[in-house]
PDB file of C-alpha atoms in Angstrom:
ATOM      1  CA  MET B   1      95.827 139.778 114.792  1.00 42.00           C
ATOM      2  CA  SER B   2      97.416 139.837 111.338  1.00 47.00           C
ATOM      3  CA  GLY B   3     100.769 138.543 112.611  1.00 64.00           C
ATOM      4  CA  LYS B   4      99.267 135.387 114.123  1.00 90.00           C
ATOM      5  CA  ARG B   5      98.268 132.244 112.249  1.00 97.00           C
ATOM      6  CA  SER B   6      94.570 131.608 112.237  1.00 98.00           C
ATOM      7  CA  ALA B   7      92.291 128.647 111.639  1.00 98.00           C
ATOM      8  CA  LEU B   8      88.684 128.110 110.655  1.00 98.00           C
ATOM      9  CA  VAL B   9      87.357 124.822 112.042  1.00 98.00           C
ATOM     10  CA  LEU B  10      84.109 123.697 110.447  1.00 98.00           C
ATOM     11  CA  GLY B  11      82.040 121.597 112.817  1.00 97.00           C
ATOM     12  CA  GLY B  12      84.152 122.980 115.636  1.00 96.00           C
ATOM     13  CA  SER B  13      81.456 123.011 118.299  1.00 94.00           C
ATOM     14  CA  GLY B  14      81.547 119.367 119.330  1.00 84.00           C
ATOM     15  CA  GLY B  15      83.278 115.998 119.256  1.00 91.00           C
ATOM     16  CA  ILE B  16      86.396 115.877 117.122  1.00 96.00           C
ATOM     17  CA  GLY B  17      85.852 119.450 115.935  1.00 97.00           C
ATOM     18  CA  ARG B  18      86.043 120.851 119.438  1.00 97.00           C
ATOM     19  CA  ALA B  19      89.217 118.892 120.178  1.00 98.00           C
ATOM     20  CA  VAL B  20      90.739 120.214 116.947  1.00 98.00           C
ATOM     21  CA  ALA B  21      89.783 123.817 117.721  1.00 98.00           C
ATOM     22  CA  GLU B  22      91.259 123.634 121.206  1.00 98.00           C
ATOM     23  CA  ARG B  23      94.415 121.867 119.977  1.00 98.00           C
ATOM     24  CA  LEU B  24      95.100 124.460 117.266  1.00 98.00           C
ATOM     25  CA  ALA B  25      94.503 127.235 119.796  1.00 98.00           C
ATOM     26  CA  ALA B  26      97.037 125.559 122.102  1.00 98.00           C
ATOM     27  CA  ASP B  27      99.488 125.770 119.195  1.00 97.00           C
ATOM     28  CA  GLY B  28      99.011 129.537 119.196  1.00 97.00           C
ATOM     29  CA  MET B  29      96.471 129.932 116.407  1.00 98.00           C
ATOM     30  CA  ALA B  30      93.469 132.205 116.581  1.00 98.00           C
ATOM     31  CA  VAL B  31      90.452 130.004 115.868  1.00 98.00           C
ATOM     32  CA  ALA B  32      87.059 130.589 114.285  1.00 98.00           C
ATOM     33  CA  VAL B  33      84.795 127.892 115.729  1.00 98.00           C
ATOM     34  CA  HIS B  34      82.019 127.022 113.288  1.00 98.00           C
ATOM     35  CA  TYR B  35      78.622 125.676 114.268  1.00 97.00           C
ATOM     36  CA  ALA B  36      75.642 124.639 112.151  1.00 95.00           C
ATOM     37  CA  GLY B  37      72.755 125.117 114.573  1.00 89.00           C
ATOM     38  CA  ASN B  38      73.911 125.219 118.183  1.00 91.00           C
ATOM     39  CA  LYS B  39      75.587 128.538 118.898  1.00 95.00           C
ATOM     40  CA  SER B  40      75.760 127.901 122.629  1.00 96.00           C
ATOM     41  CA  ARG B  41      78.037 124.892 122.117  1.00 96.00           C
ATOM     42  CA  ALA B  42      80.330 126.962 119.905  1.00 97.00           C
ATOM     43  CA  ASP B  43      80.353 129.718 122.516  1.00 97.00           C
ATOM     44  CA  GLU B  44      81.429 127.137 125.110  1.00 97.00           C
ATOM     45  CA  VAL B  45      84.418 126.214 122.940  1.00 98.00           C
ATOM     46  CA  VAL B  46      85.293 129.885 122.435  1.00 98.00           C
ATOM     47  CA  THR B  47      85.125 130.461 126.186  1.00 98.00           C
ATOM     48  CA  ALA B  48      87.331 127.434 126.885  1.00 98.00           C
ATOM     49  CA  ILE B  49      89.925 128.630 124.385  1.00 98.00           C
ATOM     50  CA  GLU B  50      89.921 132.168 125.777  1.00 98.00           C
ATOM     51  CA  GLN B  51      90.165 130.932 129.364  1.00 98.00           C
ATOM     52  CA  ALA B  52      93.261 128.995 128.300  1.00 97.00           C
ATOM     53  CA  GLY B  53      94.785 132.219 126.974  1.00 97.00           C
ATOM     54  CA  GLY B  54      93.830 131.865 123.308  1.00 97.00           C
ATOM     55  CA  HIS B  55      91.751 133.911 120.916  1.00 98.00           C
ATOM     56  CA  ALA B  56      88.593 132.599 119.269  1.00 98.00           C
ATOM     57  CA  ILE B  57      85.271 133.595 117.740  1.00 98.00           C
ATOM     58  CA  ALA B  58      82.138 131.643 116.844  1.00 98.00           C
ATOM     59  CA  VAL B  59      80.814 131.606 113.270  1.00 98.00           C
ATOM     60  CA  GLY B  60      77.627 129.938 112.067  1.00 97.00           C
ATOM     61  CA  GLY B  61      76.248 128.577 108.837  1.00 97.00           C
ATOM     62  CA  ASP B  62      75.323 125.639 106.644  1.00 98.00           C
ATOM     63  CA  VAL B  63      78.481 124.130 105.154  1.00 98.00           C
ATOM     64  CA  ALA B  64      76.592 123.263 101.962  1.00 98.00           C
ATOM     65  CA  GLU B  65      75.472 126.865 101.329  1.00 98.00           C
ATOM     66  CA  GLU B  66      77.929 129.064  99.472  1.00 98.00           C
ATOM     67  CA  SER B  67      76.632 132.305 100.981  1.00 98.00           C
ATOM     68  CA  ASP B  68      76.906 130.931 104.526  1.00 98.00           C
ATOM     69  CA  MET B  69      80.464 129.751 104.045  1.00 98.00           C
ATOM     70  CA  SER B  70      81.502 132.952 102.312  1.00 98.00           C
ATOM     71  CA  ALA B  71      80.185 134.814 105.355  1.00 98.00           C
ATOM     72  CA  ALA B  72      82.065 132.476 107.710  1.00 98.00           C
ATOM     73  CA  PHE B  73      85.335 133.168 105.890  1.00 98.00           C
ATOM     74  CA  ASP B  74      84.479 136.897 105.904  1.00 98.00           C
ATOM     75  CA  ALA B  75      84.056 136.800 109.680  1.00 98.00           C
ATOM     76  CA  ALA B  76      87.338 134.954 110.224  1.00 98.00           C
ATOM     77  CA  GLU B  77      89.203 137.346 107.927  1.00 98.00           C
ATOM     78  CA  ALA B  78      87.691 140.373 109.653  1.00 98.00           C
ATOM     79  CA  ALA B  79      88.655 139.070 113.088  1.00 98.00           C
ATOM     80  CA  PHE B  80      92.097 137.667 112.308  1.00 97.00           C
ATOM     81  CA  GLY B  81      93.285 139.430 109.157  1.00 97.00           C
ATOM     82  CA  GLY B  82      93.192 136.239 107.076  1.00 98.00           C
ATOM     83  CA  VAL B  83      92.819 132.466 107.259  1.00 98.00           C
ATOM     84  CA  ASP B  84      95.844 130.139 107.253  1.00 98.00           C
ATOM     85  CA  VAL B  85      94.296 126.784 108.169  1.00 98.00           C
ATOM     86  CA  VAL B  86      90.906 125.352 107.202  1.00 98.00           C
ATOM     87  CA  VAL B  87      89.802 122.125 108.894  1.00 98.00           C
ATOM     88  CA  ASN B  88      86.455 120.662 107.879  1.00 98.00           C
ATOM     89  CA  THR B  89      85.227 118.184 110.492  1.00 97.00           C
ATOM     90  CA  ALA B  90      81.562 118.853 109.693  1.00 96.00           C
ATOM     91  CA  GLY B  91      79.687 115.741 108.644  1.00 94.00           C
ATOM     92  CA  ILE B  92      76.810 113.417 109.387  1.00 93.00           C
ATOM     93  CA  MET B  93      76.719 109.611 109.534  1.00 91.00           C
ATOM     94  CA  LEU B  94      73.569 107.671 108.726  1.00 93.00           C
ATOM     95  CA  LEU B  95      73.809 103.886 108.604  1.00 93.00           C
ATOM     96  CA  GLY B  96      71.878 101.045 107.029  1.00 97.00           C
ATOM     97  CA  PRO B  97      72.201  98.214 104.516  1.00 98.00           C
ATOM     98  CA  VAL B  98      72.192  99.158 100.849  1.00 98.00           C
ATOM     99  CA  ALA B  99      69.050  97.115 100.159  1.00 98.00           C
ATOM    100  CA  GLU B 100      67.010  99.054 102.712  1.00 97.00           C
ATOM    101  CA  PHE B 101      68.730 102.452 102.864  1.00 98.00           C
ATOM    102  CA  SER B 102      66.541 105.539 102.609  1.00 98.00           C
ATOM    103  CA  LEU B 103      67.417 107.573  99.529  1.00 98.00           C
ATOM    104  CA  ASP B 104      66.295 110.683 101.384  1.00 98.00           C
ATOM    105  CA  ASP B 105      68.886 109.885 104.054  1.00 97.00           C
ATOM    106  CA  LEU B 106      71.456 109.283 101.308  1.00 98.00           C
ATOM    107  CA  ASP B 107      70.729 112.690  99.793  1.00 98.00           C
ATOM    108  CA  ARG B 108      70.861 114.412 103.189  1.00 97.00           C
ATOM    109  CA  MET B 109      74.173 112.805 104.085  1.00 97.00           C
ATOM    110  CA  HIS B 110      75.731 113.499 100.727  1.00 96.00           C
ATOM    111  CA  ARG B 111      74.573 117.127 100.857  1.00 98.00           C
ATOM    112  CA  VAL B 112      76.553 117.708 104.051  1.00 98.00           C
ATOM    113  CA  ASN B 113      79.500 115.397 103.455  1.00 98.00           C
ATOM    114  CA  ILE B 114      80.091 115.880  99.716  1.00 98.00           C
ATOM    115  CA  ARG B 115      78.570 119.222  98.764  1.00 98.00           C
ATOM    116  CA  GLY B 116      79.548 120.707 102.135  1.00 98.00           C
ATOM    117  CA  THR B 117      83.149 119.622 101.714  1.00 98.00           C
ATOM    118  CA  PHE B 118      83.201 120.979  98.172  1.00 98.00           C
ATOM    119  CA  VAL B 119      81.732 124.358  99.157  1.00 98.00           C
ATOM    120  CA  VAL B 120      84.204 124.794 102.018  1.00 98.00           C
ATOM    121  CA  ALA B 121      87.116 123.633  99.860  1.00 98.00           C
ATOM    122  CA  GLN B 122      86.116 126.080  97.138  1.00 98.00           C
ATOM    123  CA  GLN B 123      86.125 128.998  99.575  1.00 98.00           C
ATOM    124  CA  ALA B 124      89.412 127.784 101.076  1.00 98.00           C
ATOM    125  CA  ALA B 125      91.054 127.468  97.657  1.00 98.00           C
ATOM    126  CA  ARG B 126      90.100 131.046  96.851  1.00 98.00           C
ATOM    127  CA  ARG B 127      90.865 132.637 100.190  1.00 98.00           C
ATOM    128  CA  ILE B 128      93.437 130.736 102.245  1.00 98.00           C
ATOM    129  CA  ARG B 129      96.719 132.579 102.646  1.00 98.00           C
ATOM    130  CA  ASP B 130      99.828 131.253 100.934  1.00 97.00           C
ATOM    131  CA  GLY B 131     101.659 128.806 103.160  1.00 97.00           C
ATOM    132  CA  GLY B 132      98.420 127.504 104.599  1.00 98.00           C
ATOM    133  CA  ALA B 133      96.878 124.081 105.105  1.00 98.00           C
ATOM    134  CA  ILE B 134      93.519 122.551 104.258  1.00 98.00           C
ATOM    135  CA  VAL B 135      92.452 119.427 106.159  1.00 98.00           C
ATOM    136  CA  ASN B 136      89.349 117.482 105.171  1.00 98.00           C
ATOM    137  CA  PHE B 137      87.827 114.507 106.970  1.00 98.00           C
ATOM    138  CA  SER B 138      87.385 111.032 105.564  1.00 98.00           C
ATOM    139  CA  THR B 139      86.932 107.774 107.506  1.00 96.00           C
ATOM    140  CA  SER B 140      88.780 104.497 107.875  1.00 95.00           C
ATOM    141  CA  VAL B 141      85.536 102.774 106.851  1.00 94.00           C
ATOM    142  CA  THR B 142      86.446 103.517 103.220  1.00 96.00           C
ATOM    143  CA  ARG B 143      88.952 100.651 103.675  1.00 94.00           C
ATOM    144  CA  LEU B 144      87.347  98.600 106.462  1.00 91.00           C
ATOM    145  CA  ALA B 145      84.047  98.212 104.562  1.00 92.00           C
ATOM    146  CA  PHE B 146      81.865  97.602 107.621  1.00 91.00           C
ATOM    147  CA  PRO B 147      78.340  96.477 106.715  1.00 94.00           C
ATOM    148  CA  GLU B 148      75.715  99.264 106.826  1.00 95.00           C
ATOM    149  CA  TYR B 149      78.313 101.961 106.129  1.00 95.00           C
ATOM    150  CA  ALA B 150      77.975 102.025 102.315  1.00 97.00           C
ATOM    151  CA  GLY B 151      76.326 105.430 101.988  1.00 98.00           C
ATOM    152  CA  TYR B 152      78.627 107.050 104.536  1.00 97.00           C
ATOM    153  CA  ALA B 153      81.777 105.476 103.115  1.00 97.00           C
ATOM    154  CA  ALA B 154      80.739 106.517  99.608  1.00 98.00           C
ATOM    155  CA  SER B 155      80.402 110.128 100.730  1.00 98.00           C
ATOM    156  CA  LYS B 156      83.852 110.028 102.308  1.00 98.00           C
ATOM    157  CA  GLY B 157      85.369 108.387  99.249  1.00 98.00           C
ATOM    158  CA  ALA B 158      84.244 111.503  97.397  1.00 98.00           C
ATOM    159  CA  VAL B 159      85.959 113.644 100.032  1.00 98.00           C
ATOM    160  CA  GLU B 160      89.219 111.779  99.431  1.00 98.00           C
ATOM    161  CA  ALA B 161      88.957 112.321  95.678  1.00 98.00           C
ATOM    162  CA  MET B 162      88.361 116.058  96.134  1.00 98.00           C
ATOM    163  CA  THR B 163      91.265 116.314  98.557  1.00 98.00           C
ATOM    164  CA  LEU B 164      93.807 114.686  96.267  1.00 98.00           C
ATOM    165  CA  VAL B 165      92.760 116.757  93.249  1.00 98.00           C
ATOM    166  CA  LEU B 166      92.719 120.045  95.156  1.00 98.00           C
ATOM    167  CA  ALA B 167      96.242 119.393  96.463  1.00 98.00           C
ATOM    168  CA  ARG B 168      97.439 119.429  92.872  1.00 98.00           C
ATOM    169  CA  GLU B 169      95.338 122.433  91.896  1.00 98.00           C
ATOM    170  CA  MET B 170      96.970 124.496  94.674  1.00 98.00           C
ATOM    171  CA  ARG B 171     100.372 124.249  92.987  1.00 98.00           C
ATOM    172  CA  GLY B 172     102.369 127.451  93.388  1.00 97.00           C
ATOM    173  CA  ARG B 173     100.610 128.552  96.583  1.00 97.00           C
ATOM    174  CA  ASP B 174     102.620 126.553  99.163  1.00 98.00           C
ATOM    175  CA  VAL B 175      99.294 125.240 100.478  1.00 98.00           C
ATOM    176  CA  THR B 176      98.975 121.625 101.619  1.00 98.00           C
ATOM    177  CA  VAL B 177      95.715 119.715 101.226  1.00 98.00           C
ATOM    178  CA  ASN B 178      95.211 116.453 103.103  1.00 98.00           C
ATOM    179  CA  ALA B 179      92.501 114.366 104.706  1.00 98.00           C
ATOM    180  CA  VAL B 180      92.418 112.637 108.072  1.00 98.00           C
ATOM    181  CA  ALA B 181      90.600 109.285 108.177  1.00 97.00           C
ATOM    182  CA  PRO B 182      89.730 108.393 111.765  1.00 95.00           C
ATOM    183  CA  GLY B 183      88.927 104.892 112.889  1.00 92.00           C
ATOM    184  CA  PRO B 184      86.390 104.173 115.633  1.00 89.00           C
ATOM    185  CA  THR B 185      86.522 107.245 117.865  1.00 92.00           C
ATOM    186  CA  ALA B 186      84.612 107.848 121.087  1.00 90.00           C
ATOM    187  CA  THR B 187      82.387 110.713 119.942  1.00 86.00           C
ATOM    188  CA  PRO B 188      78.606 111.133 120.234  1.00 79.00           C
ATOM    189  CA  LEU B 189      78.364 110.724 116.438  1.00 70.00           C
ATOM    190  CA  PHE B 190      80.027 107.317 116.632  1.00 76.00           C
ATOM    191  CA  LEU B 191      78.568 106.012 119.904  1.00 81.00           C
ATOM    192  CA  ASP B 192      74.945 106.934 119.162  1.00 79.00           C
ATOM    193  CA  GLY B 193      72.787 103.849 118.676  1.00 78.00           C
ATOM    194  CA  LYS B 194      75.501 101.306 119.524  1.00 83.00           C
ATOM    195  CA  ASP B 195      75.140  98.967 122.484  1.00 85.00           C
ATOM    196  CA  GLN B 196      78.046  98.257 124.817  1.00 90.00           C
ATOM    197  CA  ALA B 197      78.851  94.891 123.213  1.00 91.00           C
ATOM    198  CA  VAL B 198      79.350  96.546 119.823  1.00 87.00           C
ATOM    199  CA  ILE B 199      81.459  99.313 121.343  1.00 90.00           C
ATOM    200  CA  ASP B 200      83.624  96.762 123.182  1.00 91.00           C
ATOM    201  CA  ARG B 201      84.103  94.717 120.000  1.00 89.00           C
ATOM    202  CA  LEU B 202      85.207  97.775 118.021  1.00 87.00           C
ATOM    203  CA  ALA B 203      87.512  98.914 120.827  1.00 90.00           C
ATOM    204  CA  ALA B 204      89.243  95.527 120.771  1.00 92.00           C
ATOM    205  CA  GLN B 205      90.056  95.614 117.051  1.00 90.00           C
ATOM    206  CA  PRO B 206      93.074  97.978 116.956  1.00 92.00           C
ATOM    207  CA  PRO B 207      96.373  96.557 118.209  1.00 94.00           C
ATOM    208  CA  LEU B 208      96.276  99.361 120.776  1.00 94.00           C
ATOM    209  CA  GLU B 209      93.008  97.842 122.081  1.00 91.00           C
ATOM    210  CA  ARG B 210      90.954 100.970 122.610  1.00 93.00           C
ATOM    211  CA  LEU B 211      88.786 103.414 120.776  1.00 94.00           C
ATOM    212  CA  GLY B 212      90.417 106.587 119.580  1.00 94.00           C
ATOM    213  CA  SER B 213      89.729 109.825 121.427  1.00 95.00           C
ATOM    214  CA  PRO B 214      88.914 113.176 119.840  1.00 96.00           C
ATOM    215  CA  GLU B 215      92.283 114.347 121.136  1.00 97.00           C
ATOM    216  CA  ASP B 216      94.049 111.566 119.228  1.00 97.00           C
ATOM    217  CA  ILE B 217      92.505 112.815 116.003  1.00 98.00           C
ATOM    218  CA  ALA B 218      93.271 116.437 116.866  1.00 98.00           C
ATOM    219  CA  GLU B 219      96.970 115.549 117.143  1.00 98.00           C
ATOM    220  CA  ALA B 220      96.955 114.285 113.556  1.00 98.00           C
ATOM    221  CA  VAL B 221      95.263 117.479 112.397  1.00 98.00           C
ATOM    222  CA  ALA B 222      97.739 119.638 114.311  1.00 98.00           C
ATOM    223  CA  PHE B 223     100.607 117.865 112.565  1.00 98.00           C
ATOM    224  CA  LEU B 224      99.116 118.509 109.111  1.00 98.00           C
ATOM    225  CA  ALA B 225      98.178 122.082 110.016  1.00 98.00           C
ATOM    226  CA  GLY B 226     101.614 122.872 111.435  1.00 96.00           C
ATOM    227  CA  PRO B 227     104.916 121.036 111.025  1.00 96.00           C
ATOM    228  CA  GLY B 228     103.808 118.464 108.450  1.00 97.00           C
ATOM    229  CA  ARG B 229     104.604 120.634 105.438  1.00 97.00           C
ATOM    230  CA  TRP B 230     105.997 117.830 103.290  1.00 98.00           C
ATOM    231  CA  VAL B 231     102.836 115.754 103.622  1.00 98.00           C
ATOM    232  CA  ASN B 232     100.540 116.833 100.804  1.00 98.00           C
ATOM    233  CA  GLY B 233      97.762 115.206  98.809  1.00 98.00           C
ATOM    234  CA  GLN B 234      97.481 112.336 101.284  1.00 98.00           C
ATOM    235  CA  VAL B 235      94.891 110.532 103.398  1.00 98.00           C
ATOM    236  CA  LEU B 236      96.269 110.038 106.907  1.00 98.00           C
ATOM    237  CA  PHE B 237      94.663 107.089 108.669  1.00 97.00           C
ATOM    238  CA  ALA B 238      94.409 107.744 112.410  1.00 97.00           C
ATOM    239  CA  ASN B 239      92.963 104.507 113.725  1.00 95.00           C
ATOM    240  CA  GLY B 240      95.400 102.795 116.073  1.00 95.00           C
ATOM    241  CA  GLY B 241      96.436 100.264 113.445  1.00 95.00           C
ATOM    242  CA  ILE B 242      92.973  98.846 112.750  1.00 89.00           C
ATOM    243  CA  ALA B 243      93.570  98.991 108.987  1.00 61.00           C
TER     244      ALA B 243
END
């Protein structure tokens, strides 16, 4: 497998992560599909990729644990000969007004979204092959400032800061580092807890008058992971023009 580009997709077992894994596989990459707790969902993605003629493996672990992520990179390197693309879609979203927000929830969300991004980025910076691409995930809410999103948006603001700094630290490696910032996207993470009226209102906001799909976001990732070599140290907003 050493002659083929390969990708490690964190959070690759569902939602946007699955769409990204399948899209990169369609581009000819071998893909390591990461899962946190549900191996069967990751295995489903692997099976779908293989049935479409691609090559994939499932790798598990907590994105915020260095030993787990080191092992995930080990597994991808053993299977594919190296890692060329690292996409970190793993994250959690907990909502509530600042005045009432649970600090335990804040800590839990920041552990996954901030520490998890940092741990994965650290492994990627050490181990990605020259000529590769690192893609982190932010959110358009960092600009839209929806009420009840303060804790989540704060965690993603940290992701953007890490992304822009790491892009400059990778000088000399021909490695791009960018973040994708989706707008409202029809995933279980986004739709959970929202009634139809709220969903309809959000879908009407972009000029394109619909929610994004996981596949829409995967296209942006595929661009950054493949032909978009002159885009570096940027946050790419994929939101249909909502912001």
